[in-house]
Amino acid sequence: MTSRLEQLKQYTTLVADTGDVSLIASLKPQDATTNPSLLLKAAQQEQYAGLLQQARDAYKGDAGQAATAFAVAVGLEISRLIPGRISTEVDARLSFDEEATYAAALQLIEAYQAKGLGKERILIKIASTWEGIRAAERLEKQGIQTNLTLLFSFAQAAACADAGVFLISPFVGRIYDWYKKSTGQDYSGLDDPGVQSVSRIYRYYKSNGFNTVVMGASFRNLGQIEALAGCDRLTISPELISQLAALDGPLPRLLSAEQAGEARIELNEAAFRWAHNEDAMATEKLAEGIRAFAVDQRKLEALFA
């Protein structure tokens, strides 16, 4: 029988959630995505020592520019191994500054283009704050496509769709973590709050004709992945991809574009901030995620100091 991984590929585009080029070469995903945590891990691996030194030599005394150069260099290496897009993240410390986020995104695009990679192969990852969404809207109007990350609330998803962003990355596992900790209850399958959140967003988008791609992210177990079979895309760690490849048995499609969703809502800034604030899980996890990525960004920059 066909493996569950091959069955999943029939419904869903798979994206490798790693910066390890050797793993990407073996897994052969369509797209790949990185973040400051993955780049920090990559920087500590021998295979990236040369790229690390090149960035250090090119930007002596400017740790921020060196870190950006290293991120682009890793992205270029990955782009040679995939047919699709590489996602590269804007510094999380800019999450509440629309203008700085916009400028940093343009800098990333220019750095990639200077190395021969066109913007059609790149997704700019931006935290799903109000300011981040507004910066993404401006970038999309210029033909620079974006991946809105650290997405936990329905309000974030609705605002991203209204802004016309190319793709969102709702974090299944981190939603699950919060509810498990706050209730003391474990969840599985369709009862998982993270699965329910992504399923709701997916159906809302399809029912209202939004073109924004839904890419579930941050998985803790195979059950979460299997419960989202049919989602536009799923970004999965190499470990979980390998587990799926080793399993046989049927994997039914649980999400499809024909399923009914909620009526469209439109949020101005005040309504967005209130709706997001009303979701305690989303408020806490967004803030926590931004802080964690900022910590890893500073650690990455320290390697060039």
mmCIF file of N, CA and C in Angstrom, residues 141-248:
data_model
loop_
_atom_site.group_PDB
_atom_site.id
_atom_site.type_symbol
_atom_site.label_atom_id
_atom_site.label_comp_id
_atom_site.label_asym_id
_atom_site.label_seq_id
_atom_site.Cartn_x
_atom_site.Cartn_y
_atom_site.Cartn_z
ATOM 1 N N LYS A 141 1.129 44.353 -3.062
ATOM 2 C CA LYS A 141 0.756 45.253 -4.156
ATOM 3 C C LYS A 141 1.921 45.528 -5.090
ATOM 4 N N GLN A 142 3.131 45.257 -4.620
ATOM 5 C CA GLN A 142 4.328 45.407 -5.448
ATOM 6 C C GLN A 142 4.783 44.083 -6.054
ATOM 7 N N GLY A 143 3.992 43.043 -5.868
ATOM 8 C CA GLY A 143 4.361 41.746 -6.424
ATOM 9 C C GLY A 143 5.341 40.965 -5.580
ATOM 10 N N ILE A 144 5.537 41.388 -4.331
ATOM 11 C CA ILE A 144 6.388 40.650 -3.390
ATOM 12 C C ILE A 144 5.474 39.861 -2.475
ATOM 13 N N GLN A 145 5.534 38.548 -2.567
ATOM 14 C CA GLN A 145 4.565 37.724 -1.842
ATOM 15 C C GLN A 145 5.068 37.381 -0.444
ATOM 16 N N THR A 146 4.100 37.225 0.463
ATOM 17 C CA THR A 146 4.423 37.132 1.884
ATOM 18 C C THR A 146 3.842 35.879 2.531
ATOM 19 N N ASN A 147 4.476 35.507 3.627
ATOM 20 C CA ASN A 147 4.065 34.385 4.470
ATOM 21 C C ASN A 147 3.861 34.965 5.869
ATOM 22 N N LEU A 148 2.608 35.105 6.293
ATOM 23 C CA LEU A 148 2.308 35.685 7.607
ATOM 24 C C LEU A 148 2.334 34.576 8.661
ATOM 25 N N THR A 149 3.279 34.710 9.577
ATOM 26 C CA THR A 149 3.570 33.655 10.538
ATOM 27 C C THR A 149 3.129 34.053 11.943
ATOM 28 N N LEU A 150 3.371 33.175 12.917
ATOM 29 C CA LEU A 150 2.934 33.394 14.294
ATOM 30 C C LEU A 150 1.449 33.765 14.316
ATOM 31 N N LEU A 151 0.656 32.973 13.633
ATOM 32 C CA LEU A 151 -0.775 33.242 13.517
ATOM 33 C C LEU A 151 -1.546 32.275 14.413
ATOM 34 N N PHE A 152 -2.314 32.834 15.346
ATOM 35 C CA PHE A 152 -3.010 32.029 16.339
ATOM 36 C C PHE A 152 -4.505 32.323 16.434
ATOM 37 N N SER A 153 -4.928 33.518 16.047
ATOM 38 C CA SER A 153 -6.340 33.890 16.224
ATOM 39 C C SER A 153 -7.075 33.955 14.892
ATOM 40 N N PHE A 154 -8.385 33.803 14.968
ATOM 41 C CA PHE A 154 -9.220 33.943 13.779
ATOM 42 C C PHE A 154 -9.161 35.378 13.262
ATOM 43 N N ALA A 155 -9.029 36.344 14.173
ATOM 44 C CA ALA A 155 -8.919 37.743 13.767
ATOM 45 C C ALA A 155 -7.684 37.961 12.903
ATOM 46 N N GLN A 156 -6.568 37.371 13.275
ATOM 47 C CA GLN A 156 -5.357 37.477 12.461
ATOM 48 C C GLN A 156 -5.594 36.916 11.062
ATOM 49 N N ALA A 157 -6.241 35.752 11.010
ATOM 50 C CA ALA A 157 -6.492 35.102 9.719
ATOM 51 C C ALA A 157 -7.415 35.946 8.844
ATOM 52 N N ALA A 158 -8.462 36.504 9.439
ATOM 53 C CA ALA A 158 -9.407 37.327 8.674
ATOM 54 C C ALA A 158 -8.720 38.577 8.136
ATOM 55 N N ALA A 159 -7.898 39.215 8.968
ATOM 56 C CA ALA A 159 -7.201 40.429 8.536
ATOM 57 C C ALA A 159 -6.190 40.123 7.431
ATOM 58 N N CYS A 160 -5.529 38.987 7.519
ATOM 59 C CA CYS A 160 -4.566 38.600 6.480
ATOM 60 C C CYS A 160 -5.264 38.389 5.139
ATOM 61 N N ALA A 161 -6.426 37.761 5.170
ATOM 62 C CA ALA A 161 -7.173 37.534 3.930
ATOM 63 C C ALA A 161 -7.611 38.854 3.319
ATOM 64 N N ASP A 162 -8.113 39.771 4.146
ATOM 65 C CA ASP A 162 -8.529 41.085 3.652
ATOM 66 C C ASP A 162 -7.351 41.847 3.038
ATOM 67 N N ALA A 163 -6.154 41.630 3.580
ATOM 68 C CA ALA A 163 -4.967 42.319 3.076
ATOM 69 C C ALA A 163 -4.423 41.694 1.799
ATOM 70 N N GLY A 164 -4.944 40.528 1.438
ATOM 71 C CA GLY A 164 -4.499 39.869 0.214
ATOM 72 C C GLY A 164 -3.136 39.234 0.305
ATOM 73 N N VAL A 165 -2.734 38.790 1.511
ATOM 74 C CA VAL A 165 -1.424 38.154 1.627
ATOM 75 C C VAL A 165 -1.437 36.808 0.903
ATOM 76 N N PHE A 166 -0.280 36.386 0.453
ATOM 77 C CA PHE A 166 -0.202 35.153 -0.327
ATOM 78 C C PHE A 166 -0.466 33.920 0.523
ATOM 79 N N LEU A 167 0.099 33.890 1.747
ATOM 80 C CA LEU A 167 0.056 32.657 2.541
ATOM 81 C C LEU A 167 0.079 32.987 4.022
ATOM 82 N N ILE A 168 -0.622 32.183 4.814
ATOM 83 C CA ILE A 168 -0.554 32.284 6.272
ATOM 84 C C ILE A 168 -0.058 30.965 6.854
ATOM 85 N N SER A 169 0.582 31.062 8.024
ATOM 86 C CA SER A 169 1.095 29.871 8.711
ATOM 87 C C SER A 169 0.517 29.776 10.115
ATOM 88 N N PRO A 170 -0.710 29.288 10.280
ATOM 89 C CA PRO A 170 -1.261 29.091 11.626
ATOM 90 C C PRO A 170 -0.508 27.978 12.359
ATOM 91 N N PHE A 171 -0.201 28.205 13.642
ATOM 92 C CA PHE A 171 0.680 27.335 14.414
ATOM 93 C C PHE A 171 -0.135 26.311 15.221
ATOM 94 N N VAL A 172 -0.335 25.154 14.637
ATOM 95 C CA VAL A 172 -1.160 24.106 15.241
ATOM 96 C C VAL A 172 -0.611 23.668 16.597
ATOM 97 N N GLY A 173 0.664 23.313 16.630
ATOM 98 C CA GLY A 173 1.236 22.741 17.838
ATOM 99 C C GLY A 173 1.272 23.697 19.013
ATOM 100 N N ARG A 174 1.525 24.964 18.756
ATOM 101 C CA ARG A 174 1.599 25.917 19.865
ATOM 102 C C ARG A 174 0.212 26.202 20.442
ATOM 103 N N ILE A 175 -0.819 26.151 19.590
ATOM 104 C CA ILE A 175 -2.191 26.267 20.102
ATOM 105 C C ILE A 175 -2.504 25.068 20.991
ATOM 106 N N TYR A 176 -2.163 23.894 20.505
ATOM 107 C CA TYR A 176 -2.339 22.653 21.281
ATOM 108 C C TYR A 176 -1.620 22.754 22.628
ATOM 109 N N ASP A 177 -0.376 23.232 22.612
ATOM 110 C CA ASP A 177 0.410 23.348 23.855
ATOM 111 C C ASP A 177 -0.319 24.205 24.883
ATOM 112 N N TRP A 178 -0.857 25.336 24.422
ATOM 113 C CA TRP A 178 -1.498 26.274 25.348
ATOM 114 C C TRP A 178 -2.729 25.646 25.988
ATOM 115 N N TYR A 179 -3.550 25.017 25.188
ATOM 116 C CA TYR A 179 -4.781 24.420 25.738
ATOM 117 C C TYR A 179 -4.472 23.219 26.627
ATOM 118 N N LYS A 180 -3.492 22.445 26.260
ATOM 119 C CA LYS A 180 -3.121 21.303 27.101
ATOM 120 C C LYS A 180 -2.636 21.778 28.469
ATOM 121 N N LYS A 181 -1.828 22.842 28.471
ATOM 122 C CA LYS A 181 -1.311 23.368 29.725
ATOM 123 C C LYS A 181 -2.408 24.031 30.549
ATOM 124 N N SER A 182 -3.292 24.778 29.890
ATOM 125 C CA SER A 182 -4.294 25.546 30.630
ATOM 126 C C SER A 182 -5.447 24.689 31.148
ATOM 127 N N THR A 183 -5.750 23.567 30.460
ATOM 128 C CA THR A 183 -6.871 22.723 30.882
ATOM 129 C C THR A 183 -6.432 21.439 31.568
ATOM 130 N N GLY A 184 -5.159 21.056 31.382
ATOM 131 C CA GLY A 184 -4.691 19.785 31.917
ATOM 132 C C GLY A 184 -5.184 18.599 31.122
ATOM 133 N N GLN A 185 -5.766 18.871 29.969
ATOM 134 C CA GLN A 185 -6.358 17.810 29.140
ATOM 135 C C GLN A 185 -5.521 17.618 27.883
ATOM 136 N N ASP A 186 -5.328 16.364 27.484
ATOM 137 C CA ASP A 186 -4.665 16.102 26.215
ATOM 138 C C ASP A 186 -5.719 16.052 25.112
ATOM 139 N N TYR A 187 -5.287 16.320 23.890
ATOM 140 C CA TYR A 187 -6.219 16.360 22.765
ATOM 141 C C TYR A 187 -5.648 15.543 21.617
ATOM 142 N N SER A 188 -6.537 15.017 20.797
ATOM 143 C CA SER A 188 -6.076 14.260 19.638
ATOM 144 C C SER A 188 -7.073 14.408 18.492
ATOM 145 N N GLY A 189 -6.568 14.204 17.284
ATOM 146 C CA GLY A 189 -7.427 14.200 16.106
ATOM 147 C C GLY A 189 -8.234 15.466 15.939
ATOM 148 N N LEU A 190 -9.505 15.310 15.615
ATOM 149 C CA LEU A 190 -10.373 16.442 15.348
ATOM 150 C C LEU A 190 -10.731 17.226 16.609
ATOM 151 N N ASP A 191 -10.434 16.686 17.796
ATOM 152 C CA ASP A 191 -10.689 17.403 19.047
ATOM 153 C C ASP A 191 -9.556 18.354 19.414
ATOM 154 N N ASP A 192 -8.462 18.298 18.683
ATOM 155 C CA ASP A 192 -7.297 19.129 18.961
ATOM 156 C C ASP A 192 -7.630 20.599 18.646
ATOM 157 N N PRO A 193 -7.469 21.526 19.600
ATOM 158 C CA PRO A 193 -7.799 22.933 19.343
ATOM 159 C C PRO A 193 -6.996 23.538 18.192
ATOM 160 N N GLY A 194 -5.747 23.112 18.017
ATOM 161 C CA GLY A 194 -4.951 23.604 16.900
ATOM 162 C C GLY A 194 -5.512 23.152 15.567
ATOM 163 N N VAL A 195 -5.926 21.912 15.491
ATOM 164 C CA VAL A 195 -6.554 21.375 14.281
ATOM 165 C C VAL A 195 -7.864 22.115 14.001
ATOM 166 N N GLN A 196 -8.640 22.325 15.051
ATOM 167 C CA GLN A 196 -9.924 23.027 14.881
ATOM 168 C C GLN A 196 -9.719 24.451 14.375
ATOM 169 N N SER A 197 -8.687 25.132 14.865
ATOM 170 C CA SER A 197 -8.418 26.502 14.440
ATOM 171 C C SER A 197 -8.086 26.560 12.950
ATOM 172 N N VAL A 198 -7.183 25.694 12.494
ATOM 173 C CA VAL A 198 -6.788 25.698 11.086
ATOM 174 C C VAL A 198 -7.953 25.278 10.195
ATOM 175 N N SER A 199 -8.731 24.296 10.635
ATOM 176 C CA SER A 199 -9.886 23.849 9.847
ATOM 177 C C SER A 199 -10.897 24.981 9.688
ATOM 178 N N ARG A 200 -11.123 25.731 10.756
ATOM 179 C CA ARG A 200 -12.062 26.860 10.692
ATOM 180 C C ARG A 200 -11.575 27.923 9.706
ATOM 181 N N ILE A 201 -10.294 28.242 9.778
ATOM 182 C CA ILE A 201 -9.728 29.253 8.873
ATOM 183 C C ILE A 201 -9.814 28.776 7.427
ATOM 184 N N TYR A 202 -9.450 27.534 7.197
ATOM 185 C CA TYR A 202 -9.486 26.974 5.840
ATOM 186 C C TYR A 202 -10.888 27.073 5.254
ATOM 187 N N ARG A 203 -11.888 26.685 6.015
ATOM 188 C CA ARG A 203 -13.274 26.712 5.512
ATOM 189 C C ARG A 203 -13.764 28.146 5.303
ATOM 190 N N TYR A 204 -13.352 29.046 6.177
ATOM 191 C CA TYR A 204 -13.713 30.459 6.024
ATOM 192 C C TYR A 204 -13.143 31.014 4.726
ATOM 193 N N TYR A 205 -11.887 30.725 4.465
ATOM 194 C CA TYR A 205 -11.253 31.211 3.241
ATOM 195 C C TYR A 205 -11.952 30.659 1.999
ATOM 196 N N LYS A 206 -12.188 29.361 1.989
ATOM 197 C CA LYS A 206 -12.768 28.741 0.797
ATOM 198 C C LYS A 206 -14.207 29.217 0.575
ATOM 199 N N SER A 207 -14.979 29.358 1.646
ATOM 200 C CA SER A 207 -16.379 29.770 1.511
ATOM 201 C C SER A 207 -16.501 31.196 0.984
ATOM 202 N N ASN A 208 -15.490 32.026 1.264
ATOM 203 C CA ASN A 208 -15.564 33.431 0.882
ATOM 204 C C ASN A 208 -14.677 33.790 -0.303
ATOM 205 N N GLY A 209 -14.107 32.788 -0.927
ATOM 206 C CA GLY A 209 -13.356 33.006 -2.149
ATOM 207 C C GLY A 209 -12.013 33.686 -1.984
ATOM 208 N N PHE A 210 -11.419 33.604 -0.806
ATOM 209 C CA PHE A 210 -10.095 34.179 -0.605
ATOM 210 C C PHE A 210 -9.037 33.295 -1.267
ATOM 211 N N ASN A 211 -8.062 33.923 -1.876
ATOM 212 C CA ASN A 211 -6.988 33.173 -2.524
ATOM 213 C C ASN A 211 -5.818 32.882 -1.594
ATOM 214 N N THR A 212 -5.813 33.476 -0.415
ATOM 215 C CA THR A 212 -4.715 33.268 0.532
ATOM 216 C C THR A 212 -4.563 31.785 0.858
ATOM 217 N N VAL A 213 -3.338 31.303 0.757
ATOM 218 C CA VAL A 213 -3.029 29.897 1.012
ATOM 219 C C VAL A 213 -2.944 29.651 2.515
ATOM 220 N N VAL A 214 -3.540 28.545 2.973
ATOM 221 C CA VAL A 214 -3.464 28.149 4.386
ATOM 222 C C VAL A 214 -2.398 27.056 4.517
ATOM 223 N N MET A 215 -1.358 27.334 5.286
ATOM 224 C CA MET A 215 -0.293 26.360 5.494
ATOM 225 C C MET A 215 -0.151 26.068 6.988
ATOM 226 N N GLY A 216 -0.723 24.967 7.430
ATOM 227 C CA GLY A 216 -0.593 24.568 8.826
ATOM 228 C C GLY A 216 0.872 24.354 9.186
ATOM 229 N N ALA A 217 1.248 24.775 10.403
ATOM 230 C CA ALA A 217 2.651 24.715 10.826
ATOM 231 C C ALA A 217 2.737 24.285 12.284
ATOM 232 N N SER A 218 3.963 23.980 12.724
ATOM 233 C CA SER A 218 4.242 23.713 14.132
ATOM 234 C C SER A 218 3.460 22.503 14.641
ATOM 235 N N PHE A 219 3.831 21.328 14.155
ATOM 236 C CA PHE A 219 3.118 20.106 14.538
ATOM 237 C C PHE A 219 3.838 19.366 15.653
ATOM 238 N N ARG A 220 3.036 18.775 16.530
ATOM 239 C CA ARG A 220 3.580 18.013 17.642
ATOM 240 C C ARG A 220 3.504 16.497 17.417
ATOM 241 N N ASN A 221 2.603 16.064 16.561
ATOM 242 C CA ASN A 221 2.415 14.626 16.350
ATOM 243 C C ASN A 221 1.769 14.367 14.993
ATOM 244 N N LEU A 222 1.772 13.114 14.582
ATOM 245 C CA LEU A 222 1.216 12.745 13.282
ATOM 246 C C LEU A 222 -0.295 12.939 13.227
ATOM 247 N N GLY A 223 -0.968 12.773 14.369
ATOM 248 C CA GLY A 223 -2.417 12.915 14.394
ATOM 249 C C GLY A 223 -2.868 14.291 13.935
ATOM 250 N N GLN A 224 -2.111 15.326 14.308
ATOM 251 C CA GLN A 224 -2.447 16.685 13.888
ATOM 252 C C GLN A 224 -2.319 16.832 12.372
ATOM 253 N N ILE A 225 -1.284 16.255 11.817
ATOM 254 C CA ILE A 225 -1.069 16.326 10.365
ATOM 255 C C ILE A 225 -2.168 15.581 9.623
ATOM 256 N N GLU A 226 -2.465 14.376 10.074
ATOM 257 C CA GLU A 226 -3.459 13.554 9.388
ATOM 258 C C GLU A 226 -4.850 14.171 9.464
ATOM 259 N N ALA A 227 -5.149 14.882 10.569
ATOM 260 C CA ALA A 227 -6.460 15.525 10.723
ATOM 261 C C ALA A 227 -6.610 16.735 9.806
ATOM 262 N N LEU A 228 -5.499 17.204 9.226
ATOM 263 C CA LEU A 228 -5.539 18.359 8.315
ATOM 264 C C LEU A 228 -5.239 17.956 6.875
ATOM 265 N N ALA A 229 -5.365 16.678 6.572
ATOM 266 C CA ALA A 229 -5.171 16.215 5.192
ATOM 267 C C ALA A 229 -6.157 16.930 4.279
ATOM 268 N N GLY A 230 -5.643 17.580 3.259
ATOM 269 C CA GLY A 230 -6.475 18.375 2.360
ATOM 270 C C GLY A 230 -6.236 19.861 2.505
ATOM 271 N N CYS A 231 -5.593 20.296 3.608
ATOM 272 C CA CYS A 231 -5.221 21.708 3.761
ATOM 273 C C CYS A 231 -4.308 22.090 2.594
ATOM 274 N N ASP A 232 -4.319 23.365 2.209
ATOM 275 C CA ASP A 232 -3.538 23.783 1.045
ATOM 276 C C ASP A 232 -2.094 23.310 1.133
ATOM 277 N N ARG A 233 -1.459 23.638 2.252
ATOM 278 C CA ARG A 233 -0.073 23.242 2.474
ATOM 279 C C ARG A 233 0.122 22.911 3.950
ATOM 280 N N LEU A 234 1.139 22.104 4.223
ATOM 281 C CA LEU A 234 1.547 21.818 5.589
ATOM 282 C C LEU A 234 3.065 21.877 5.632
ATOM 283 N N THR A 235 3.616 22.629 6.587
ATOM 284 C CA THR A 235 5.061 22.665 6.752
ATOM 285 C C THR A 235 5.427 21.766 7.936
ATOM 286 N N ILE A 236 6.232 20.765 7.660
ATOM 287 C CA ILE A 236 6.424 19.649 8.584
ATOM 288 C C ILE A 236 7.916 19.429 8.818
ATOM 289 N N SER A 237 8.266 19.074 10.047
ATOM 290 C CA SER A 237 9.663 18.793 10.368
ATOM 291 C C SER A 237 10.110 17.504 9.668
ATOM 292 N N PRO A 238 11.412 17.377 9.393
ATOM 293 C CA PRO A 238 11.917 16.151 8.763
ATOM 294 C C PRO A 238 11.581 14.892 9.557
ATOM 295 N N GLU A 239 11.585 14.993 10.894
ATOM 296 C CA GLU A 239 11.291 13.813 11.712
ATOM 297 C C GLU A 239 9.882 13.298 11.455
ATOM 298 N N LEU A 240 8.907 14.206 11.412
ATOM 299 C CA LEU A 240 7.524 13.785 11.187
ATOM 300 C C LEU A 240 7.294 13.347 9.734
ATOM 301 N N ILE A 241 7.994 13.965 8.797
ATOM 302 C CA ILE A 241 7.901 13.512 7.409
ATOM 303 C C ILE A 241 8.393 12.072 7.297
ATOM 304 N N SER A 242 9.489 11.765 7.953
ATOM 305 C CA SER A 242 10.031 10.403 7.918
ATOM 306 C C SER A 242 9.068 9.408 8.543
ATOM 307 N N GLN A 243 8.409 9.819 9.630
ATOM 308 C CA GLN A 243 7.432 8.929 10.259
ATOM 309 C C GLN A 243 6.260 8.650 9.339
ATOM 310 N N LEU A 244 5.788 9.666 8.642
ATOM 311 C CA LEU A 244 4.694 9.471 7.689
ATOM 312 C C LEU A 244 5.098 8.528 6.564
ATOM 313 N N ALA A 245 6.349 8.657 6.113
ATOM 314 C CA ALA A 245 6.835 7.819 5.020
ATOM 315 C C ALA A 245 6.914 6.357 5.427
ATOM 316 N N ALA A 246 7.064 6.106 6.724
ATOM 317 C CA ALA A 246 7.211 4.729 7.211
ATOM 318 C C ALA A 246 5.880 4.059 7.514
ATOM 319 N N LEU A 247 4.774 4.799 7.434
ATOM 320 C CA LEU A 247 3.465 4.259 7.792
ATOM 321 C C LEU A 247 2.633 3.930 6.562
ATOM 322 N N ASP A 248 1.977 2.791 6.617
ATOM 323 C CA ASP A 248 0.997 2.413 5.597
ATOM 324 C C ASP A 248 -0.413 2.642 6.157
#
